[in-house]
Amino acid sequence: MSLEGKTALVTGATRGIGKAIAKALADQGAMVVGTATSENGAESISADLKAAGAKGFGIVMNVADPDSIEAGLKEINEKAGAPAILVNNAGITRDNLLMRLKDDDWASVVETNLSSVYRTSKAVLRGMAKARWGRVINISSVVAGMGNPGQANYCAAKAGVEGFTRSLAKEMSNRGITANCVAPGFIDTDMTRKLDDKQREAMMEVIPAGRLGEPEEVAAVVAFLASEAAGYVTGETIHVNGGMYMG
Amino acid sequence: MSTVEERVKKIVCEQLGVKESEVQNTSSFVEDLGADSLDTVELVMALEEEFETEIPDEEAEKLASVQDAIDYIVAHT
């Protein structure tokens, strides 16, 4: 299998898209370390990987906290080796119309969805540069390009992630390190389950495919970008959205 | 125990992928040894690791040659 012998770090791997990504990378033979914000979450990641007959485990790491990232990376380096693949998936929403958006809603979304990507990427780059091989895959969102009412904070953070990724791609290309984004549309996860019926109906009207995406459909693209075959793809954002937005 | 000079040269060889015979004390990392900007950053980080020291950015910028690096390490460790 193509990712045999490589360690992959997937943030926010307890459920939804992150869980599917952890499974997809494990299926390719990678040793997967998934992060969760709680001890229970970390245990469930370990259990899921074990049940799938995969190598890897869950750890507690809060991507909004630099100290927690440092401690997490230390643990990963000791137990699994320096990550060759980093998938920044952890993210939160704090939706509100801008006129009602609180400073804290802004700060926490930018911290968790954007600053975390800067920190985790920086923490793994040295190892990747030494190995002359690395894959950084950041999970963006269709709304980074489209905009979405009620999500100024989330859209700003995700668009920031895409710009960050393009710079990273240019900086590290000649070290065999690629950096790309995957931008999911509406995927059937807890994040979209929070929407009410009216919002869901409106959503279906703008998705040519006429259905929500599955987490596995996002994970398959991540697995491709992580593979050897994707070595010449860098600085890209790949949309996985059933045709609702084409960049 | 090898000297600072030997250790610096060893790191330069490893980081820049050059042969020991090519590395003179007067060699410039960029002009003689073909380092790009990323190479010089990695080189400084490797020196920091080897000599357990921290080289501030404004000092790191001044390290243009092998001798500059040796002098810096001798003066600061």
PDB file of C-alpha atoms in Angstrom:
ATOM      1  CA  MET A   1       0.000   0.000   0.000  1.00  0.00           C
ATOM      2  CA  SER A   2       1.242   3.411  -0.945  1.00  0.00           C
ATOM      3  CA  LEU A   3       1.443   5.082   2.473  1.00  0.00           C
ATOM      4  CA  GLU A   4       3.078   2.168   4.257  1.00  0.00           C
ATOM      5  CA  GLY A   5       5.701   3.340   6.765  1.00  0.00           C
ATOM      6  CA  LYS A   6       4.407   6.924   6.869  1.00  0.00           C
ATOM      7  CA  THR A   7       2.831   8.684   9.828  1.00  0.00           C
ATOM      8  CA  ALA A   8      -0.247  10.808   9.184  1.00  0.00           C
ATOM      9  CA  LEU A   9      -1.589  13.375  11.623  1.00  0.00           C
ATOM     10  CA  VAL A  10      -5.293  14.151  11.249  1.00  0.00           C
ATOM     11  CA  THR A  11      -6.771  16.863  13.475  1.00  0.00           C
ATOM     12  CA  GLY A  12     -10.374  16.610  14.578  1.00  0.00           C
ATOM     13  CA  ALA A  13     -10.658  12.921  13.775  1.00  0.00           C
ATOM     14  CA  THR A  14     -13.416  11.876  16.188  1.00  0.00           C
ATOM     15  CA  ARG A  15     -16.312  12.163  13.791  1.00  0.00           C
ATOM     16  CA  GLY A  16     -17.520  13.385  10.417  1.00  0.00           C
ATOM     17  CA  ILE A  17     -15.010  14.175   7.704  1.00  0.00           C
ATOM     18  CA  GLY A  18     -11.957  13.785   9.978  1.00  0.00           C
ATOM     19  CA  LYS A  19     -12.979  10.278  10.980  1.00  0.00           C
ATOM     20  CA  ALA A  20     -13.425   9.279   7.338  1.00  0.00           C
ATOM     21  CA  ILE A  21     -10.025  10.777   6.445  1.00  0.00           C
ATOM     22  CA  ALA A  22      -8.311   8.840   9.246  1.00  0.00           C
ATOM     23  CA  LYS A  23      -9.868   5.630   7.935  1.00  0.00           C
ATOM     24  CA  ALA A  24      -8.978   6.377   4.295  1.00  0.00           C
ATOM     25  CA  LEU A  25      -5.318   7.070   5.116  1.00  0.00           C
ATOM     26  CA  ALA A  26      -5.139   3.994   7.329  1.00  0.00           C
ATOM     27  CA  ASP A  27      -6.574   1.947   4.452  1.00  0.00           C
ATOM     28  CA  GLN A  28      -3.560   3.078   2.397  1.00  0.00           C
ATOM     29  CA  GLY A  29      -1.226   1.705   5.064  1.00  0.00           C
ATOM     30  CA  ALA A  30      -0.360   4.900   6.952  1.00  0.00           C
ATOM     31  CA  MET A  31       0.096   4.949  10.713  1.00  0.00           C
ATOM     32  CA  VAL A  32      -2.648   7.422  11.624  1.00  0.00           C
ATOM     33  CA  VAL A  33      -2.669   9.673  14.670  1.00  0.00           C
ATOM     34  CA  GLY A  34      -6.024  11.369  15.124  1.00  0.00           C
ATOM     35  CA  THR A  35      -6.616  14.259  17.492  1.00  0.00           C
ATOM     36  CA  ALA A  36      -9.609  14.925  19.689  1.00  0.00           C
ATOM     37  CA  THR A  37     -10.362  17.597  22.255  1.00  0.00           C
ATOM     38  CA  SER A  38     -11.306  15.091  24.971  1.00  0.00           C
ATOM     39  CA  GLU A  39      -9.948  11.875  26.428  1.00  0.00           C
ATOM     40  CA  ASN A  40     -13.150  10.083  25.383  1.00  0.00           C
ATOM     41  CA  GLY A  41     -12.730  11.333  21.830  1.00  0.00           C
ATOM     42  CA  ALA A  42      -9.137  10.132  21.693  1.00  0.00           C
ATOM     43  CA  GLU A  43     -10.172   6.706  22.968  1.00  0.00           C
ATOM     44  CA  SER A  44     -12.914   6.432  20.365  1.00  0.00           C
ATOM     45  CA  ILE A  45     -10.396   7.221  17.599  1.00  0.00           C
ATOM     46  CA  SER A  46      -8.092   4.463  18.882  1.00  0.00           C
ATOM     47  CA  ALA A  47     -11.032   2.064  19.051  1.00  0.00           C
ATOM     48  CA  ASP A  48     -12.257   2.933  15.536  1.00  0.00           C
ATOM     49  CA  LEU A  49      -8.806   2.421  14.040  1.00  0.00           C
ATOM     50  CA  LYS A  50      -8.380  -0.845  15.898  1.00  0.00           C
ATOM     51  CA  ALA A  51     -11.788  -2.069  14.748  1.00  0.00           C
ATOM     52  CA  ALA A  52     -10.794  -1.305  11.164  1.00  0.00           C
ATOM     53  CA  GLY A  53      -7.622  -3.358  11.649  1.00  0.00           C
ATOM     54  CA  ALA A  54      -5.539  -0.218  11.110  1.00  0.00           C
ATOM     55  CA  LYS A  55      -2.361   1.097  12.709  1.00  0.00           C
ATOM     56  CA  GLY A  56      -2.659   4.248  14.764  1.00  0.00           C
ATOM     57  CA  PHE A  57      -4.243   5.859  17.781  1.00  0.00           C
ATOM     58  CA  GLY A  58      -5.998   8.938  19.093  1.00  0.00           C
ATOM     59  CA  ILE A  59      -4.491  11.683  21.228  1.00  0.00           C
ATOM     60  CA  VAL A  60      -5.890  14.705  23.047  1.00  0.00           C
ATOM     61  CA  MET A  61      -4.858  17.945  21.387  1.00  0.00           C
ATOM     62  CA  ASN A  62      -6.517  21.346  21.341  1.00  0.00           C
ATOM     63  CA  VAL A  63      -5.477  22.997  18.064  1.00  0.00           C
ATOM     64  CA  ALA A  64      -6.352  26.435  19.441  1.00  0.00           C
ATOM     65  CA  ASP A  65      -3.708  26.033  22.157  1.00  0.00           C
ATOM     66  CA  PRO A  66      -0.001  26.287  21.135  1.00  0.00           C
ATOM     67  CA  ASP A  67       1.171  24.397  24.247  1.00  0.00           C
ATOM     68  CA  SER A  68      -1.216  21.559  23.542  1.00  0.00           C
ATOM     69  CA  ILE A  69       0.068  21.314  19.955  1.00  0.00           C
ATOM     70  CA  GLU A  70       3.671  21.220  21.165  1.00  0.00           C
ATOM     71  CA  ALA A  71       2.900  18.478  23.675  1.00  0.00           C
ATOM     72  CA  GLY A  72       0.890  16.529  21.101  1.00  0.00           C
ATOM     73  CA  LEU A  73       3.653  16.662  18.510  1.00  0.00           C
ATOM     74  CA  LYS A  74       6.176  15.472  21.088  1.00  0.00           C
ATOM     75  CA  GLU A  75       3.973  12.493  21.885  1.00  0.00           C
ATOM     76  CA  ILE A  76       3.499  11.699  18.176  1.00  0.00           C
ATOM     77  CA  ASN A  77       7.224  11.933  17.405  1.00  0.00           C
ATOM     78  CA  GLU A  78       7.972   9.525  20.254  1.00  0.00           C
ATOM     79  CA  LYS A  79       5.227   6.992  19.576  1.00  0.00           C
ATOM     80  CA  ALA A  80       4.748   7.116  15.822  1.00  0.00           C
ATOM     81  CA  GLY A  81       7.617   9.090  14.279  1.00  0.00           C
ATOM     82  CA  ALA A  82       7.576  12.510  12.625  1.00  0.00           C
ATOM     83  CA  PRO A  83       4.434  13.022  10.520  1.00  0.00           C
ATOM     84  CA  ALA A  84       4.954  12.853   6.762  1.00  0.00           C
ATOM     85  CA  ILE A  85       1.307  13.738   6.186  1.00  0.00           C
ATOM     86  CA  LEU A  86      -0.621  16.466   7.989  1.00  0.00           C
ATOM     87  CA  VAL A  87      -4.353  16.888   7.518  1.00  0.00           C
ATOM     88  CA  ASN A  88      -5.717  20.021   9.151  1.00  0.00           C
ATOM     89  CA  ASN A  89      -9.347  19.146   9.520  1.00  0.00           C
ATOM     90  CA  ALA A  90     -10.333  20.371  12.989  1.00  0.00           C
ATOM     91  CA  GLY A  91     -12.725  23.272  12.797  1.00  0.00           C
ATOM     92  CA  ILE A  92     -15.628  24.975  14.477  1.00  0.00           C
ATOM     93  CA  THR A  93     -18.472  27.287  13.485  1.00  0.00           C
ATOM     94  CA  ARG A  94     -19.909  30.167  15.501  1.00  0.00           C
ATOM     95  CA  ASP A  95     -22.499  31.486  13.068  1.00  0.00           C
ATOM     96  CA  ASN A  96     -24.202  34.847  13.343  1.00  0.00           C
ATOM     97  CA  LEU A  97     -24.970  37.761  11.064  1.00  0.00           C
ATOM     98  CA  LEU A  98     -22.083  40.183  11.160  1.00  0.00           C
ATOM     99  CA  MET A  99     -24.094  42.897  12.872  1.00  0.00           C
ATOM    100  CA  ARG A 100     -24.675  40.471  15.741  1.00  0.00           C
ATOM    101  CA  LEU A 101     -21.320  38.671  15.684  1.00  0.00           C
ATOM    102  CA  LYS A 102     -19.404  38.862  18.965  1.00  0.00           C
ATOM    103  CA  ASP A 103     -15.662  39.468  19.208  1.00  0.00           C
ATOM    104  CA  ASP A 104     -15.323  36.074  20.828  1.00  0.00           C
ATOM    105  CA  ASP A 105     -17.152  34.364  17.930  1.00  0.00           C
ATOM    106  CA  TRP A 106     -14.702  35.984  15.553  1.00  0.00           C
ATOM    107  CA  ALA A 107     -11.580  35.248  17.592  1.00  0.00           C
ATOM    108  CA  SER A 108     -12.349  31.643  18.422  1.00  0.00           C
ATOM    109  CA  VAL A 109     -13.198  30.708  14.828  1.00  0.00           C
ATOM    110  CA  VAL A 110     -10.067  32.387  13.444  1.00  0.00           C
ATOM    111  CA  GLU A 111      -7.936  30.820  16.182  1.00  0.00           C
ATOM    112  CA  THR A 112      -9.290  27.287  15.776  1.00  0.00           C
ATOM    113  CA  ASN A 113      -9.688  27.235  11.989  1.00  0.00           C
ATOM    114  CA  LEU A 114      -6.791  29.376  10.764  1.00  0.00           C
ATOM    115  CA  SER A 115      -4.091  29.979  13.403  1.00  0.00           C
ATOM    116  CA  SER A 116      -4.107  26.273  14.201  1.00  0.00           C
ATOM    117  CA  VAL A 117      -3.150  25.514  10.597  1.00  0.00           C
ATOM    118  CA  TYR A 118      -0.178  27.852  10.876  1.00  0.00           C
ATOM    119  CA  ARG A 119       0.945  26.199  14.117  1.00  0.00           C
ATOM    120  CA  THR A 120       0.567  22.547  13.168  1.00  0.00           C
ATOM    121  CA  SER A 121       2.127  23.121   9.741  1.00  0.00           C
ATOM    122  CA  LYS A 122       5.117  24.890  11.231  1.00  0.00           C
ATOM    123  CA  ALA A 123       5.541  22.118  13.771  1.00  0.00           C
ATOM    124  CA  VAL A 124       5.794  19.359  11.158  1.00  0.00           C
ATOM    125  CA  LEU A 125       7.702  21.146   8.368  1.00  0.00           C
ATOM    126  CA  ARG A 126      11.190  20.552   9.715  1.00  0.00           C
ATOM    127  CA  GLY A 127      10.705  16.797   9.733  1.00  0.00           C
ATOM    128  CA  MET A 128       9.213  16.857   6.257  1.00  0.00           C
ATOM    129  CA  ALA A 129      12.054  19.027   4.927  1.00  0.00           C
ATOM    130  CA  LYS A 130      14.612  16.620   6.372  1.00  0.00           C
ATOM    131  CA  ALA A 131      12.808  13.691   4.792  1.00  0.00           C
ATOM    132  CA  ARG A 132      12.471  15.578   1.496  1.00  0.00           C
ATOM    133  CA  TRP A 133       8.846  14.410   1.401  1.00  0.00           C
ATOM    134  CA  GLY A 134       5.665  15.735   2.896  1.00  0.00           C
ATOM    135  CA  ARG A 135       1.977  16.343   2.352  1.00  0.00           C
ATOM    136  CA  VAL A 136       0.017  19.124   3.987  1.00  0.00           C
ATOM    137  CA  ILE A 137      -3.702  18.908   3.265  1.00  0.00           C
ATOM    138  CA  ASN A 138      -5.972  21.563   4.680  1.00  0.00           C
ATOM    139  CA  ILE A 139      -9.708  21.166   4.808  1.00  0.00           C
ATOM    140  CA  SER A 140     -11.246  24.405   3.610  1.00  0.00           C
ATOM    141  CA  SER A 141     -14.881  24.909   2.672  1.00  0.00           C
ATOM    142  CA  VAL A 142     -16.964  25.837  -0.340  1.00  0.00           C
ATOM    143  CA  VAL A 143     -17.920  29.025   1.492  1.00  0.00           C
ATOM    144  CA  ALA A 144     -14.298  30.261   1.402  1.00  0.00           C
ATOM    145  CA  GLY A 145     -14.907  31.115  -2.246  1.00  0.00           C
ATOM    146  CA  MET A 146     -18.652  31.701  -2.224  1.00  0.00           C
ATOM    147  CA  GLY A 147     -19.188  33.609   0.993  1.00  0.00           C
ATOM    148  CA  ASN A 148     -22.151  32.779   3.165  1.00  0.00           C
ATOM    149  CA  PRO A 149     -24.424  35.010   5.217  1.00  0.00           C
ATOM    150  CA  GLY A 150     -23.949  34.359   8.914  1.00  0.00           C
ATOM    151  CA  GLN A 151     -20.446  32.982   8.436  1.00  0.00           C
ATOM    152  CA  ALA A 152     -18.168  35.999   7.977  1.00  0.00           C
ATOM    153  CA  ASN A 153     -15.793  34.586  10.593  1.00  0.00           C
ATOM    154  CA  TYR A 154     -15.772  31.059   9.172  1.00  0.00           C
ATOM    155  CA  CYS A 155     -15.464  32.249   5.546  1.00  0.00           C
ATOM    156  CA  ALA A 156     -12.602  34.592   6.448  1.00  0.00           C
ATOM    157  CA  ALA A 157     -10.734  31.823   8.280  1.00  0.00           C
ATOM    158  CA  LYS A 158     -11.216  29.288   5.474  1.00  0.00           C
ATOM    159  CA  ALA A 159     -10.222  31.756   2.739  1.00  0.00           C
ATOM    160  CA  GLY A 160      -7.185  32.523   4.910  1.00  0.00           C
ATOM    161  CA  VAL A 161      -6.326  28.832   4.984  1.00  0.00           C
ATOM    162  CA  GLU A 162      -6.378  28.728   1.178  1.00  0.00           C
ATOM    163  CA  GLY A 163      -4.012  31.706   0.890  1.00  0.00           C
ATOM    164  CA  PHE A 164      -1.729  30.230   3.540  1.00  0.00           C
ATOM    165  CA  THR A 165      -1.665  26.945   1.627  1.00  0.00           C
ATOM    166  CA  ARG A 166      -0.599  28.612  -1.621  1.00  0.00           C
ATOM    167  CA  SER A 167       2.334  30.344   0.119  1.00  0.00           C
ATOM    168  CA  LEU A 168       3.356  27.149   1.856  1.00  0.00           C
ATOM    169  CA  ALA A 169       3.231  25.312  -1.474  1.00  0.00           C
ATOM    170  CA  LYS A 170       5.601  27.823  -3.050  1.00  0.00           C
ATOM    171  CA  GLU A 171       7.998  27.819  -0.102  1.00  0.00           C
ATOM    172  CA  MET A 172       8.383  24.075   0.219  1.00  0.00           C
ATOM    173  CA  SER A 173       7.913  22.673  -3.299  1.00  0.00           C
ATOM    174  CA  ASN A 174      11.594  22.014  -3.896  1.00  0.00           C
ATOM    175  CA  ARG A 175      11.702  19.848  -0.774  1.00  0.00           C
ATOM    176  CA  GLY A 176       9.193  17.369  -2.112  1.00  0.00           C
ATOM    177  CA  ILE A 177       6.496  18.844   0.092  1.00  0.00           C
ATOM    178  CA  THR A 178       3.102  19.653  -1.374  1.00  0.00           C
ATOM    179  CA  ALA A 179       0.348  21.723   0.224  1.00  0.00           C
ATOM    180  CA  ASN A 180      -3.226  21.629  -0.966  1.00  0.00           C
ATOM    181  CA  CYS A 181      -6.758  22.312   0.183  1.00  0.00           C
ATOM    182  CA  VAL A 182      -9.871  20.233  -0.132  1.00  0.00           C
ATOM    183  CA  ALA A 183     -13.023  22.339  -0.030  1.00  0.00           C
ATOM    184  CA  PRO A 184     -16.100  20.317   0.853  1.00  0.00           C
ATOM    185  CA  GLY A 185     -19.578  21.582   0.083  1.00  0.00           C
ATOM    186  CA  PHE A 186     -22.486  20.338   2.153  1.00  0.00           C
ATOM    187  CA  ILE A 187     -21.473  17.000   3.611  1.00  0.00           C
ATOM    188  CA  ASP A 188     -23.668  14.845   5.805  1.00  0.00           C
ATOM    189  CA  THR A 189     -22.042  15.515   9.210  1.00  0.00           C
ATOM    190  CA  ASP A 190     -22.973  16.923  12.599  1.00  0.00           C
ATOM    191  CA  MET A 191     -22.028  20.368  11.291  1.00  0.00           C
ATOM    192  CA  THR A 192     -24.722  20.302   8.588  1.00  0.00           C
ATOM    193  CA  ARG A 193     -27.191  18.395  10.791  1.00  0.00           C
ATOM    194  CA  LYS A 194     -27.391  21.559  12.893  1.00  0.00           C
ATOM    195  CA  LEU A 195     -29.196  23.295  10.011  1.00  0.00           C
ATOM    196  CA  ASP A 196     -32.992  23.558  10.151  1.00  0.00           C
ATOM    197  CA  ASP A 197     -35.389  22.161   7.495  1.00  0.00           C
ATOM    198  CA  LYS A 198     -35.743  25.479   5.735  1.00  0.00           C
ATOM    199  CA  GLN A 199     -31.973  25.855   5.418  1.00  0.00           C
ATOM    200  CA  ARG A 200     -31.656  22.266   4.174  1.00  0.00           C
ATOM    201  CA  GLU A 201     -34.324  22.836   1.538  1.00  0.00           C
ATOM    202  CA  ALA A 202     -32.593  25.977   0.298  1.00  0.00           C
ATOM    203  CA  MET A 203     -29.343  24.019   0.208  1.00  0.00           C
ATOM    204  CA  MET A 204     -30.750  21.243  -1.981  1.00  0.00           C
ATOM    205  CA  GLU A 205     -31.847  23.798  -4.552  1.00  0.00           C
ATOM    206  CA  VAL A 206     -28.284  24.940  -5.128  1.00  0.00           C
ATOM    207  CA  ILE A 207     -26.669  21.489  -5.270  1.00  0.00           C
ATOM    208  CA  PRO A 208     -26.904  20.103  -8.817  1.00  0.00           C
ATOM    209  CA  ALA A 209     -26.193  16.607  -7.498  1.00  0.00           C
ATOM    210  CA  GLY A 210     -29.387  16.913  -5.442  1.00  0.00           C
ATOM    211  CA  ARG A 211     -27.951  15.342  -2.311  1.00  0.00           C
ATOM    212  CA  LEU A 212     -25.482  15.917   0.498  1.00  0.00           C
ATOM    213  CA  GLY A 213     -21.993  14.547   0.106  1.00  0.00           C
ATOM    214  CA  GLU A 214     -20.659  11.680   2.197  1.00  0.00           C
ATOM    215  CA  PRO A 215     -17.579  12.141   4.412  1.00  0.00           C
ATOM    216  CA  GLU A 216     -15.947   9.271   2.491  1.00  0.00           C
ATOM    217  CA  GLU A 217     -16.216  11.280  -0.726  1.00  0.00           C
ATOM    218  CA  VAL A 218     -14.085  14.016   0.818  1.00  0.00           C
ATOM    219  CA  ALA A 219     -11.683  11.496   2.362  1.00  0.00           C
ATOM    220  CA  ALA A 220     -11.038   9.880  -1.023  1.00  0.00           C
ATOM    221  CA  VAL A 221      -9.707  13.183  -2.393  1.00  0.00           C
ATOM    222  CA  VAL A 222      -7.530  13.656   0.688  1.00  0.00           C
ATOM    223  CA  ALA A 223      -6.130  10.144   0.243  1.00  0.00           C
ATOM    224  CA  PHE A 224      -5.267  10.967  -3.369  1.00  0.00           C
ATOM    225  CA  LEU A 225      -3.498  14.206  -2.394  1.00  0.00           C
ATOM    226  CA  ALA A 226      -1.543  12.288   0.252  1.00  0.00           C
ATOM    227  CA  SER A 227      -0.400   9.697  -2.254  1.00  0.00           C
ATOM    228  CA  GLU A 228       2.824   9.476  -4.208  1.00  0.00           C
ATOM    229  CA  ALA A 229       0.789   9.943  -7.388  1.00  0.00           C
ATOM    230  CA  ALA A 230      -0.193  13.495  -6.394  1.00  0.00           C
ATOM    231  CA  GLY A 231       3.409  14.715  -6.066  1.00  0.00           C
ATOM    232  CA  TYR A 232       3.050  17.379  -8.774  1.00  0.00           C
ATOM    233  CA  VAL A 233      -0.236  18.803  -7.466  1.00  0.00           C
ATOM    234  CA  THR A 234       0.462  21.693  -5.123  1.00  0.00           C
ATOM    235  CA  GLY A 235      -1.128  24.971  -4.041  1.00  0.00           C
ATOM    236  CA  GLU A 236      -4.493  23.726  -5.312  1.00  0.00           C
ATOM    237  CA  THR A 237      -7.939  23.774  -3.822  1.00  0.00           C
ATOM    238  CA  ILE A 238     -10.016  20.808  -4.903  1.00  0.00           C
ATOM    239  CA  HIS A 239     -13.759  21.254  -4.584  1.00  0.00           C
ATOM    240  CA  VAL A 240     -15.955  18.361  -3.471  1.00  0.00           C
ATOM    241  CA  ASN A 241     -19.437  19.818  -3.558  1.00  0.00           C
ATOM    242  CA  GLY A 242     -21.780  18.070  -5.988  1.00  0.00           C
ATOM    243  CA  GLY A 243     -21.461  20.937  -8.458  1.00  0.00           C
ATOM    244  CA  MET A 244     -22.768  23.755  -6.273  1.00  0.00           C
ATOM    245  CA  TYR A 245     -19.703  25.917  -6.825  1.00  0.00           C
ATOM    246  CA  MET A 246     -16.926  25.521  -9.360  1.00  0.00           C
ATOM    247  CA  GLY A 247     -14.372  28.091  -8.243  1.00  0.00           C
TER     248      GLY A 247
ATOM    249  CA  MET B   1      35.653  15.299  20.391  1.00  0.00           C
ATOM    250  CA  SER B   2      35.757  17.061  17.037  1.00  0.00           C
ATOM    251  CA  THR B   3      36.456  20.755  16.806  1.00  0.00           C
ATOM    252  CA  VAL B   4      33.811  23.389  16.127  1.00  0.00           C
ATOM    253  CA  GLU B   5      35.243  23.758  12.643  1.00  0.00           C
ATOM    254  CA  GLU B   6      34.864  20.040  11.894  1.00  0.00           C
ATOM    255  CA  ARG B   7      31.345  19.931  13.256  1.00  0.00           C
ATOM    256  CA  VAL B   8      30.252  23.010  11.317  1.00  0.00           C
ATOM    257  CA  LYS B   9      31.700  21.614   8.109  1.00  0.00           C
ATOM    258  CA  LYS B  10      29.992  18.271   8.650  1.00  0.00           C
ATOM    259  CA  ILE B  11      26.627  19.991   9.015  1.00  0.00           C
ATOM    260  CA  VAL B  12      27.249  22.148   5.945  1.00  0.00           C
ATOM    261  CA  CYS B  13      27.978  19.005   3.929  1.00  0.00           C
ATOM    262  CA  GLU B  14      24.865  17.234   5.176  1.00  0.00           C
ATOM    263  CA  GLN B  15      22.528  20.177   4.687  1.00  0.00           C
ATOM    264  CA  LEU B  16      23.788  21.388   1.345  1.00  0.00           C
ATOM    265  CA  GLY B  17      24.655  17.998  -0.084  1.00  0.00           C
ATOM    266  CA  VAL B  18      28.228  18.976  -0.952  1.00  0.00           C
ATOM    267  CA  LYS B  19      31.492  17.037  -0.573  1.00  0.00           C
ATOM    268  CA  GLU B  20      33.893  17.837   2.252  1.00  0.00           C
ATOM    269  CA  SER B  21      36.587  18.688  -0.265  1.00  0.00           C
ATOM    270  CA  GLU B  22      34.389  21.467  -1.663  1.00  0.00           C
ATOM    271  CA  VAL B  23      33.962  23.173   1.684  1.00  0.00           C
ATOM    272  CA  GLN B  24      36.613  25.760   2.479  1.00  0.00           C
ATOM    273  CA  ASN B  25      36.505  28.160   5.404  1.00  0.00           C
ATOM    274  CA  THR B  26      36.067  30.997   2.965  1.00  0.00           C
ATOM    275  CA  SER B  27      33.236  29.260   1.065  1.00  0.00           C
ATOM    276  CA  SER B  28      30.102  31.333   0.775  1.00  0.00           C
ATOM    277  CA  PHE B  29      26.955  29.259   1.368  1.00  0.00           C
ATOM    278  CA  VAL B  30      25.045  30.912  -1.451  1.00  0.00           C
ATOM    279  CA  GLU B  31      27.699  31.758  -4.019  1.00  0.00           C
ATOM    280  CA  ASP B  32      30.111  28.837  -3.637  1.00  0.00           C
ATOM    281  CA  LEU B  33      27.984  26.052  -2.226  1.00  0.00           C
ATOM    282  CA  GLY B  34      24.717  26.764  -4.082  1.00  0.00           C
ATOM    283  CA  ALA B  35      22.445  27.259  -1.073  1.00  0.00           C
ATOM    284  CA  ASP B  36      19.001  28.768  -1.654  1.00  0.00           C
ATOM    285  CA  SER B  37      17.062  30.726   0.974  1.00  0.00           C
ATOM    286  CA  LEU B  38      15.429  27.610   2.372  1.00  0.00           C
ATOM    287  CA  ASP B  39      18.799  25.855   2.593  1.00  0.00           C
ATOM    288  CA  THR B  40      20.223  28.685   4.682  1.00  0.00           C
ATOM    289  CA  VAL B  41      17.238  28.538   7.045  1.00  0.00           C
ATOM    290  CA  GLU B  42      17.632  24.787   7.418  1.00  0.00           C
ATOM    291  CA  LEU B  43      21.369  25.192   7.899  1.00  0.00           C
ATOM    292  CA  VAL B  44      20.885  27.688  10.719  1.00  0.00           C
ATOM    293  CA  MET B  45      18.345  25.379  12.365  1.00  0.00           C
ATOM    294  CA  ALA B  46      20.754  22.450  12.107  1.00  0.00           C
ATOM    295  CA  LEU B  47      23.541  24.546  13.668  1.00  0.00           C
ATOM    296  CA  GLU B  48      21.193  25.578  16.480  1.00  0.00           C
ATOM    297  CA  GLU B  49      20.426  21.923  17.127  1.00  0.00           C
ATOM    298  CA  GLU B  50      24.021  20.713  16.991  1.00  0.00           C
ATOM    299  CA  PHE B  51      25.370  23.432  19.266  1.00  0.00           C
ATOM    300  CA  GLU B  52      22.286  23.761  21.469  1.00  0.00           C
ATOM    301  CA  THR B  53      22.033  27.479  20.952  1.00  0.00           C
ATOM    302  CA  GLU B  54      19.562  29.906  19.461  1.00  0.00           C
ATOM    303  CA  ILE B  55      20.702  32.123  16.610  1.00  0.00           C
ATOM    304  CA  PRO B  56      18.509  35.237  16.288  1.00  0.00           C
ATOM    305  CA  ASP B  57      17.313  36.106  12.762  1.00  0.00           C
ATOM    306  CA  GLU B  58      19.365  39.300  12.584  1.00  0.00           C
ATOM    307  CA  GLU B  59      22.515  37.327  13.436  1.00  0.00           C
ATOM    308  CA  ALA B  60      21.606  34.448  11.140  1.00  0.00           C
ATOM    309  CA  GLU B  61      21.396  36.842   8.181  1.00  0.00           C
ATOM    310  CA  LYS B  62      25.043  37.766   8.677  1.00  0.00           C
ATOM    311  CA  LEU B  63      26.282  34.177   8.456  1.00  0.00           C
ATOM    312  CA  ALA B  64      27.354  34.157   4.820  1.00  0.00           C
ATOM    313  CA  SER B  65      30.364  31.855   4.890  1.00  0.00           C
ATOM    314  CA  VAL B  66      31.623  28.762   6.688  1.00  0.00           C
ATOM    315  CA  GLN B  67      34.064  30.923   8.677  1.00  0.00           C
ATOM    316  CA  ASP B  68      31.217  33.278   9.721  1.00  0.00           C
ATOM    317  CA  ALA B  69      29.365  30.296  11.171  1.00  0.00           C
ATOM    318  CA  ILE B  70      32.454  28.967  12.968  1.00  0.00           C
ATOM    319  CA  ASP B  71      33.195  32.399  14.443  1.00  0.00           C
ATOM    320  CA  TYR B  72      29.616  32.831  15.599  1.00  0.00           C
ATOM    321  CA  ILE B  73      29.527  29.435  17.291  1.00  0.00           C
ATOM    322  CA  VAL B  74      32.895  29.949  18.991  1.00  0.00           C
ATOM    323  CA  ALA B  75      31.801  33.340  20.298  1.00  0.00           C
ATOM    324  CA  HIS B  76      28.370  32.243  21.492  1.00  0.00           C
ATOM    325  CA  THR B  77      28.720  28.762  22.971  1.00  0.00           C
TER     326      THR B  77
END
